Amino acid sequence: MSVRSWGLALVVLPVVTATALVGPGMVSRADGCSGAPGNLGTGWNGLSGLDDTAAPTTGVVALQGTLKGLSESDALGAVTVSVEDSAALPVAGALSLHDLGPAPYDTSQQARQVLVVWKPDAPLEPNAQYQVSWSVADAALGSKSMASSGDLGVTTLSSPASPAGVLVSQSAFRRERRLVGETVSCEHDGSLGCGYTKLHFGSTEVQVPVVDITFAPAEASHSRYQITRVEPVPGKGVLASAPSAFVNLPPSSEYPHSVTLEFADDVPEYCVRLVTEDLTSDKKSTSPDVCVARNDAEAPGPSLLGQHLLSCKAPPTPELEGAWCDSHPDAAQCESAGGCSLAPTNTSQGWALAGVLVLGLGALARRRASSPGRGRRPR
């Protein structure tokens, strides 16, 4: 996978998982259909790099990978990175590990996206070529199918890297619908595709505060090596979850990033900071606070709960029957005018209703028999 594709995946995946109506965690599959990749093995589950043809003299070598269940020291101890100049002489350097956030495709929720960064002890020669090779110890492989070694080339420019930093081009507040509360399930109506048998979703719909931010490196450059993290500002909103870090690596390090931030509270103004780490110098820069005012307008779009209930063959719970009938007015147990159930929903309720009617008729008969003037007339 290219660095650009991998970088865009870090942006797109959190947004997709936050807004999808039906995802792998909300349905049950029948046998015979492929599902999510499942749990990854303990150790390295992927490590790769990309040829860098425009590296600054202060450049680094960055390998992107997925790691699960290993400490930082064990993970780095299992990785070997060797760099040689054009004369095949070794170049001294040191390794560091950088956690970028959860791996979204691991169902155990324990795997992490990481960068392994090799940084030279001294600046590289300008306009020179270097050969990089890397390997992972077999004992540290979480997946036996992954490549345990690789190589790439680096060609330097004539100048060092430019300072790190990002600029925000857009920020906006909105509300987004979420399903929370007790999880309910129902048989679907067959519209979800191959193998899906049940829907699972929260029974209560809420509107959460969301802030959308777009940012990019302060200066366009193909030779940036930086990581940007989003941090909350105390008293200006509590993030529901921290987003994954955003990576700028050659050759696509000038492209903008977009992030959707969900907050767990209602405050008049929401603010965050963007903290950018320059991997070539280990220096960090912090953006001015990015703030947007809260807007109490209703969330756009149709009800999530209504869309889920529309796909249900029957109400998931008695409490949701009225809402289910809103989208199924022609169903046998629904009254088209009001969406309320008139017929009993199961056999036990039917027998209970019949018992009440019998008792009521018996009481009425006894009352009529004991009333004055209701007996036999005297001769």
Short mmCIF file of C-alpha atoms in Angstrom, two decimals:
data_model
loop_
_atom_site.label_atom_id
_atom_site.label_comp_id
_atom_site.label_asym_id
_atom_site.label_seq_id
_atom_site.Cartn_x
_atom_site.Cartn_y
_atom_site.Cartn_z
CA MET A 1 0.00 0.00 0.00
CA SER A 2 1.33 3.46 -0.87
CA VAL A 3 2.02 6.04 1.82
CA ARG A 4 -0.70 8.26 0.40
CA SER A 5 -3.31 5.50 0.49
CA TRP A 6 -2.24 4.50 3.97
CA GLY A 7 -2.36 8.10 5.18
CA LEU A 8 -5.81 8.64 3.71
CA ALA A 9 -7.02 5.45 5.37
CA LEU A 10 -6.12 6.95 8.76
CA VAL A 11 -8.50 9.80 7.97
CA VAL A 12 -11.33 7.99 6.22
CA LEU A 13 -11.75 4.98 8.48
CA PRO A 14 -12.68 6.87 11.68
CA VAL A 15 -15.26 8.85 9.70
CA VAL A 16 -16.75 5.79 8.02
CA THR A 17 -17.08 3.85 11.25
CA ALA A 18 -18.67 6.78 12.99
CA THR A 19 -21.35 7.40 10.38
CA ALA A 20 -22.19 3.99 8.91
CA LEU A 21 -25.72 2.83 9.59
CA VAL A 22 -24.89 -0.85 9.55
CA GLY A 23 -21.35 -2.15 10.07
CA PRO A 24 -19.81 -5.53 10.85
CA GLY A 25 -20.25 -4.99 14.58
CA MET A 26 -23.98 -4.33 14.20
CA VAL A 27 -25.01 -7.43 12.29
CA SER A 28 -24.77 -11.20 12.56
CA ARG A 29 -23.62 -13.17 9.52
CA ALA A 30 -24.81 -16.55 8.41
CA ASP A 31 -22.27 -19.22 7.52
CA GLY A 32 -20.82 -19.08 4.03
CA CYS A 33 -20.09 -15.34 3.79
CA SER A 34 -16.76 -13.72 4.39
CA GLY A 35 -16.56 -11.34 7.32
CA ALA A 36 -14.03 -9.06 9.00
CA PRO A 37 -10.37 -10.17 9.09
CA GLY A 38 -10.82 -11.14 12.74
CA ASN A 39 -8.19 -11.17 15.46
CA LEU A 40 -4.58 -10.56 14.53
CA GLY A 41 -1.80 -12.63 16.02
CA THR A 42 0.50 -11.36 18.74
CA GLY A 43 3.50 -9.57 17.26
CA TRP A 44 4.12 -7.75 14.00
CA ASN A 45 1.28 -8.11 11.49
CA GLY A 46 2.77 -6.00 8.74
CA LEU A 47 5.74 -3.69 8.20
CA SER A 48 6.57 -1.88 4.97
CA GLY A 49 8.28 1.20 3.57
CA LEU A 50 8.33 3.22 0.38
CA ASP A 51 11.21 4.33 -1.82
CA ASP A 52 11.99 7.98 -1.04
CA THR A 53 13.40 9.85 -4.04
CA ALA A 54 13.31 13.35 -2.52
CA ALA A 55 14.63 13.03 1.03
CA PRO A 56 16.12 16.08 2.76
CA THR A 57 19.61 15.74 4.17
CA THR A 58 17.99 15.60 7.62
CA GLY A 59 15.58 12.93 6.43
CA VAL A 60 14.57 9.73 8.17
CA VAL A 61 13.40 6.28 7.09
CA ALA A 62 9.83 5.52 8.15
CA LEU A 63 8.32 2.01 8.09
CA GLN A 64 4.59 1.67 8.63
CA GLY A 65 3.15 -1.38 10.35
CA THR A 66 0.63 -3.04 12.63
CA LEU A 67 1.63 -4.28 16.06
CA LYS A 68 -0.20 -6.30 18.69
CA GLY A 69 0.69 -7.42 22.19
CA LEU A 70 4.39 -6.48 22.28
CA SER A 71 6.04 -3.84 24.44
CA GLU A 72 7.91 -1.03 22.75
CA SER A 73 11.30 -2.51 23.65
CA ASP A 74 10.36 -6.00 22.44
CA ALA A 75 8.86 -4.62 19.24
CA LEU A 76 11.93 -2.53 18.39
CA GLY A 77 14.27 -5.32 19.48
CA ALA A 78 12.73 -7.57 16.83
CA VAL A 79 13.29 -5.06 13.99
CA THR A 80 16.61 -4.52 12.23
CA VAL A 81 17.14 -1.56 9.87
CA SER A 82 20.41 -1.21 7.95
CA VAL A 83 21.37 1.79 5.81
CA GLU A 84 24.33 1.87 3.43
CA ASP A 85 25.70 4.71 1.33
CA SER A 86 26.67 4.46 -2.34
CA ALA A 87 30.01 2.90 -1.32
CA ALA A 88 28.20 0.16 0.62
CA LEU A 89 29.42 1.62 3.92
CA PRO A 90 27.02 1.42 6.89
CA VAL A 91 25.37 4.61 8.14
CA ALA A 92 24.85 4.88 11.88
CA GLY A 93 21.38 5.64 13.21
CA ALA A 94 18.81 4.82 15.88
CA LEU A 95 15.27 3.40 15.88
CA SER A 96 12.16 4.76 17.56
CA LEU A 97 8.54 3.56 17.72
CA HIS A 98 5.55 5.89 17.32
CA ASP A 99 2.00 4.82 18.20
CA LEU A 100 -0.58 6.20 15.77
CA GLY A 101 -3.75 4.68 17.18
CA PRO A 102 -5.92 1.54 17.08
CA ALA A 103 -5.89 -0.68 14.01
CA PRO A 104 -9.54 -0.40 12.87
CA TYR A 105 -9.70 -3.85 11.27
CA ASP A 106 -8.68 -5.88 14.37
CA THR A 107 -11.78 -7.20 16.13
CA SER A 108 -9.86 -7.73 19.39
CA GLN A 109 -9.26 -3.95 19.55
CA GLN A 110 -5.70 -4.58 20.77
CA ALA A 111 -3.66 -4.02 17.60
CA ARG A 112 -2.06 -0.63 16.97
CA GLN A 113 -0.95 1.27 13.89
CA VAL A 114 2.67 2.31 14.34
CA LEU A 115 5.67 3.88 12.65
CA VAL A 116 9.20 2.54 13.03
CA VAL A 117 11.52 5.49 12.37
CA TRP A 118 15.24 5.21 11.65
CA LYS A 119 17.02 8.51 12.21
CA PRO A 120 20.68 9.01 11.18
CA ASP A 121 23.15 10.08 13.82
CA ALA A 122 24.39 12.83 11.47
CA PRO A 123 22.83 14.52 8.43
CA LEU A 124 22.96 12.55 5.19
CA GLU A 125 25.08 13.65 2.26
CA PRO A 126 23.32 15.96 -0.22
CA ASN A 127 22.36 14.60 -3.63
CA ALA A 128 23.35 11.07 -2.64
CA GLN A 129 21.81 7.61 -2.85
CA TYR A 130 21.32 5.19 0.04
CA GLN A 131 20.13 1.60 0.24
CA VAL A 132 17.88 0.56 3.14
CA SER A 133 17.08 -2.99 4.23
CA TRP A 134 14.90 -4.11 7.11
CA SER A 135 13.85 -7.37 8.71
CA VAL A 136 11.65 -8.69 11.54
CA ALA A 137 12.68 -11.65 13.70
CA ASP A 138 10.56 -14.71 12.94
CA ALA A 139 9.66 -15.14 16.62
CA ALA A 140 8.02 -11.68 16.63
CA LEU A 141 5.78 -12.25 13.61
CA GLY A 142 2.07 -12.19 14.42
CA SER A 143 1.23 -13.37 10.94
CA LYS A 144 3.36 -16.00 9.24
CA SER A 145 2.10 -14.79 5.87
CA MET A 146 3.62 -11.30 6.19
CA ALA A 147 6.93 -10.41 4.58
CA SER A 148 9.63 -10.60 7.24
CA SER A 149 12.11 -8.43 5.30
CA GLY A 150 12.34 -5.82 2.58
CA ASP A 151 14.48 -3.11 1.04
CA LEU A 152 14.06 0.36 -0.43
CA GLY A 153 16.07 3.22 -1.83
CA VAL A 154 16.62 6.79 -0.60
CA THR A 155 17.87 9.70 -2.71
CA THR A 156 18.64 12.93 -0.89
CA LEU A 157 18.11 16.53 -1.91
CA SER A 158 20.60 19.33 -1.36
CA SER A 159 18.89 20.91 1.66
CA PRO A 160 17.59 19.95 5.13
CA ALA A 161 13.92 19.53 6.01
CA SER A 162 11.76 22.61 6.51
CA PRO A 163 10.23 23.27 9.96
CA ALA A 164 7.11 21.34 10.91
CA GLY A 165 3.70 22.88 11.47
CA VAL A 166 0.13 22.79 10.19
CA LEU A 167 -2.55 25.32 9.29
CA VAL A 168 -6.31 24.85 9.71
CA SER A 169 -8.31 25.70 6.60
CA GLN A 170 -11.81 24.82 7.82
CA SER A 171 -13.66 24.11 11.07
CA ALA A 172 -17.40 23.71 11.64
CA PHE A 173 -19.85 22.49 14.26
CA ARG A 174 -22.80 20.20 13.65
CA ARG A 175 -24.85 17.54 15.36
CA GLU A 176 -24.86 13.91 14.35
CA ARG A 177 -27.30 11.16 15.21
CA ARG A 178 -26.14 8.19 17.31
CA LEU A 179 -27.88 5.08 18.67
CA VAL A 180 -27.07 4.38 22.31
CA GLY A 181 -28.67 2.68 25.31
CA GLU A 182 -29.75 -0.95 25.57
CA THR A 183 -28.79 -3.00 22.52
CA VAL A 184 -31.72 -4.65 20.78
CA SER A 185 -31.83 -7.00 17.81
CA CYS A 186 -34.24 -8.06 15.10
CA GLU A 187 -34.48 -10.25 12.03
CA HIS A 188 -33.84 -8.09 8.99
CA ASP A 189 -35.99 -7.92 5.88
CA GLY A 190 -33.32 -9.27 3.53
CA SER A 191 -32.03 -5.93 2.24
CA LEU A 192 -28.59 -6.04 3.90
CA GLY A 193 -26.96 -8.41 1.46
CA CYS A 194 -25.24 -11.77 1.60
CA GLY A 195 -25.28 -13.64 4.86
CA TYR A 196 -26.65 -11.00 7.21
CA THR A 197 -29.23 -12.49 9.54
CA LYS A 198 -29.76 -9.96 12.35
CA LEU A 199 -29.46 -6.29 13.11
CA HIS A 200 -28.08 -5.18 16.48
CA PHE A 201 -28.43 -1.52 17.46
CA GLY A 202 -28.97 0.85 20.35
CA SER A 203 -32.58 1.44 21.32
CA THR A 204 -32.25 5.19 22.02
CA GLU A 205 -31.35 7.89 19.51
CA VAL A 206 -29.37 10.96 20.60
CA GLN A 207 -27.76 13.90 18.82
CA VAL A 208 -24.09 14.31 19.69
CA PRO A 209 -21.95 17.43 19.16
CA VAL A 210 -19.41 17.03 16.35
CA VAL A 211 -16.66 19.31 15.03
CA ASP A 212 -15.17 18.85 11.55
CA ILE A 213 -11.64 20.16 10.96
CA THR A 214 -9.49 20.26 7.82
CA PHE A 215 -5.76 21.02 8.10
CA ALA A 216 -2.57 20.65 6.11
CA PRO A 217 1.18 21.33 6.52
CA ALA A 218 1.91 25.03 6.74
CA GLU A 219 4.10 24.84 3.62
CA ALA A 220 3.69 22.42 0.74
CA SER A 221 6.63 20.04 0.66
CA HIS A 222 7.23 16.49 -0.51
CA SER A 223 9.99 16.06 2.06
CA ARG A 224 8.10 16.30 5.33
CA TYR A 225 8.23 13.68 8.07
CA GLN A 226 5.75 14.59 10.77
CA ILE A 227 2.93 13.31 12.94
CA THR A 228 0.01 15.50 14.03
CA ARG A 229 -2.17 14.64 17.01
CA VAL A 230 -5.41 16.26 18.16
CA GLU A 231 -5.53 17.27 21.83
CA PRO A 232 -8.49 18.75 23.76
CA VAL A 233 -8.37 22.13 25.45
CA PRO A 234 -9.38 21.88 29.15
CA GLY A 235 -12.87 23.23 29.78
CA LYS A 236 -13.65 23.41 26.07
CA GLY A 237 -15.25 20.04 25.47
CA VAL A 238 -14.43 16.42 26.32
CA LEU A 239 -13.55 14.22 23.36
CA ALA A 240 -15.59 11.02 23.23
CA SER A 241 -12.47 9.27 21.89
CA ALA A 242 -9.08 10.42 20.69
CA PRO A 243 -8.64 10.17 16.90
CA SER A 244 -5.70 8.36 15.37
CA ALA A 245 -2.62 10.42 14.63
CA PHE A 246 -2.22 11.97 11.18
CA VAL A 247 0.96 11.19 9.29
CA ASN A 248 2.73 13.32 6.69
CA LEU A 249 5.33 11.27 4.82
CA PRO A 250 6.82 11.58 1.34
CA PRO A 251 5.71 11.71 -1.37
CA SER A 252 2.26 12.96 -0.32
CA SER A 253 3.09 14.99 2.78
CA GLU A 254 1.44 18.21 1.57
CA TYR A 255 -2.07 16.77 1.24
CA PRO A 256 -4.75 18.00 3.68
CA HIS A 257 -6.32 15.88 6.40
CA SER A 258 -9.94 15.93 7.54
CA VAL A 259 -11.06 14.74 10.95
CA THR A 260 -14.46 14.43 12.62
CA LEU A 261 -14.29 14.94 16.39
CA GLU A 262 -17.15 13.72 18.58
CA PHE A 263 -17.60 15.31 22.00
CA ALA A 264 -19.19 13.84 25.10
CA ASP A 265 -20.60 17.04 26.61
CA ASP A 266 -22.46 20.24 25.74
CA VAL A 267 -20.42 23.42 26.19
CA PRO A 268 -20.82 26.86 24.58
CA GLU A 269 -17.58 26.49 22.61
CA TYR A 270 -15.46 23.53 21.53
CA CYS A 271 -11.69 23.87 21.18
CA VAL A 272 -8.78 21.57 20.32
CA ARG A 273 -5.07 21.95 19.60
CA LEU A 274 -3.04 20.33 16.85
CA VAL A 275 0.35 19.15 18.14
CA THR A 276 2.80 18.30 15.35
CA GLU A 277 6.01 16.33 15.91
CA ASP A 278 8.83 16.73 13.39
CA LEU A 279 10.42 13.29 13.11
CA THR A 280 13.65 14.75 11.68
CA SER A 281 14.33 16.99 14.68
CA ASP A 282 12.07 15.58 17.45
CA LYS A 283 10.71 19.10 17.90
CA LYS A 284 7.00 19.73 18.50
CA SER A 285 4.88 22.69 17.47
CA THR A 286 1.39 23.49 18.76
CA SER A 287 -1.21 25.30 16.70
CA PRO A 288 -3.35 28.10 18.12
CA ASP A 289 -6.57 26.81 19.65
CA VAL A 290 -9.09 25.76 17.00
CA CYS A 291 -12.51 26.81 18.36
CA VAL A 292 -16.08 26.66 17.07
CA ALA A 293 -19.26 27.79 18.82
CA ARG A 294 -22.01 25.31 19.62
CA ASN A 295 -25.10 25.40 17.41
CA ASP A 296 -28.26 23.84 18.81
CA ALA A 297 -29.88 23.22 15.44
CA GLU A 298 -31.35 19.77 14.94
CA ALA A 299 -29.18 17.13 13.30
CA PRO A 300 -29.80 16.87 9.55
CA GLY A 301 -30.96 13.73 7.83
CA PRO A 302 -33.48 11.03 8.73
CA SER A 303 -33.72 9.23 12.04
CA LEU A 304 -31.18 6.42 12.48
CA LEU A 305 -33.57 4.50 14.70
CA GLY A 306 -36.29 4.79 12.08
CA GLN A 307 -33.96 3.49 9.36
CA HIS A 308 -32.97 0.48 11.45
CA LEU A 309 -36.58 -0.30 12.37
CA LEU A 310 -37.54 -0.04 8.71
CA SER A 311 -35.30 -3.06 8.03
CA CYS A 312 -36.75 -5.11 10.89
CA LYS A 313 -39.35 -7.79 10.12
CA ALA A 314 -40.97 -7.23 13.53
CA PRO A 315 -40.58 -4.81 16.47
CA PRO A 316 -37.39 -5.63 18.44
CA THR A 317 -39.16 -4.88 21.75
CA PRO A 318 -42.71 -3.98 22.84
CA GLU A 319 -41.46 -0.48 23.67
CA LEU A 320 -40.38 0.06 20.06
CA GLU A 321 -43.58 -1.28 18.51
CA GLY A 322 -45.09 2.15 17.99
CA ALA A 323 -41.93 3.45 16.29
CA TRP A 324 -41.74 0.28 14.18
CA CYS A 325 -45.36 0.72 13.11
CA ASP A 326 -44.56 4.22 11.86
CA SER A 327 -42.60 2.60 9.04
CA HIS A 328 -44.84 -0.49 8.73
CA PRO A 329 -48.40 0.96 8.77
CA ASP A 330 -49.80 -1.97 6.79
CA ALA A 331 -48.56 -4.62 9.21
CA ALA A 332 -51.23 -6.79 10.86
CA GLN A 333 -50.55 -5.50 14.37
CA CYS A 334 -50.42 -1.84 13.38
CA GLU A 335 -53.21 0.69 13.06
CA SER A 336 -52.45 2.78 9.99
CA ALA A 337 -53.76 5.96 11.57
CA GLY A 338 -51.78 5.94 14.76
CA GLY A 339 -49.20 3.19 14.53
CA CYS A 340 -50.52 1.47 17.66
CA SER A 341 -51.11 -2.22 18.15
CA LEU A 342 -54.76 -3.37 18.46
CA ALA A 343 -54.28 -7.10 18.04
CA PRO A 344 -52.52 -9.22 20.68
CA THR A 345 -48.84 -9.66 19.83
CA ASN A 346 -48.57 -13.25 21.12
CA THR A 347 -50.66 -16.19 22.35
CA SER A 348 -50.28 -15.51 26.06
CA GLN A 349 -51.56 -11.95 25.64
CA GLY A 350 -54.53 -13.28 23.65
CA TRP A 351 -55.53 -15.69 26.41
CA ALA A 352 -55.16 -12.92 29.00
CA LEU A 353 -57.54 -10.69 27.03
CA ALA A 354 -60.06 -13.51 26.68
CA GLY A 355 -59.97 -14.12 30.44
CA VAL A 356 -60.70 -10.49 31.18
CA LEU A 357 -63.71 -10.54 28.84
CA VAL A 358 -65.15 -13.70 30.49
CA LEU A 359 -64.79 -12.25 33.97
CA GLY A 360 -66.43 -9.03 32.87
CA LEU A 361 -69.44 -10.81 31.31
CA GLY A 362 -69.89 -12.95 34.46
CA ALA A 363 -69.95 -9.93 36.72
CA LEU A 364 -72.49 -8.20 34.48
CA ALA A 365 -74.80 -11.24 34.61
CA ARG A 366 -74.68 -11.42 38.41
CA ARG A 367 -75.45 -7.72 38.67
CA ARG A 368 -78.51 -8.05 36.43
CA ALA A 369 -79.81 -11.04 38.42
CA SER A 370 -79.62 -9.21 41.76
CA SER A 371 -81.10 -5.89 40.62
CA PRO A 372 -84.76 -4.95 41.80
CA GLY A 373 -87.42 -5.58 39.22
CA ARG A 374 -85.28 -8.04 37.42
CA GLY A 375 -86.88 -11.15 39.08
CA ARG A 376 -90.05 -13.03 38.06
CA ARG A 377 -93.33 -11.03 38.05
CA PRO A 378 -95.98 -12.17 40.72
CA ARG A 379 -99.20 -13.63 39.49
#
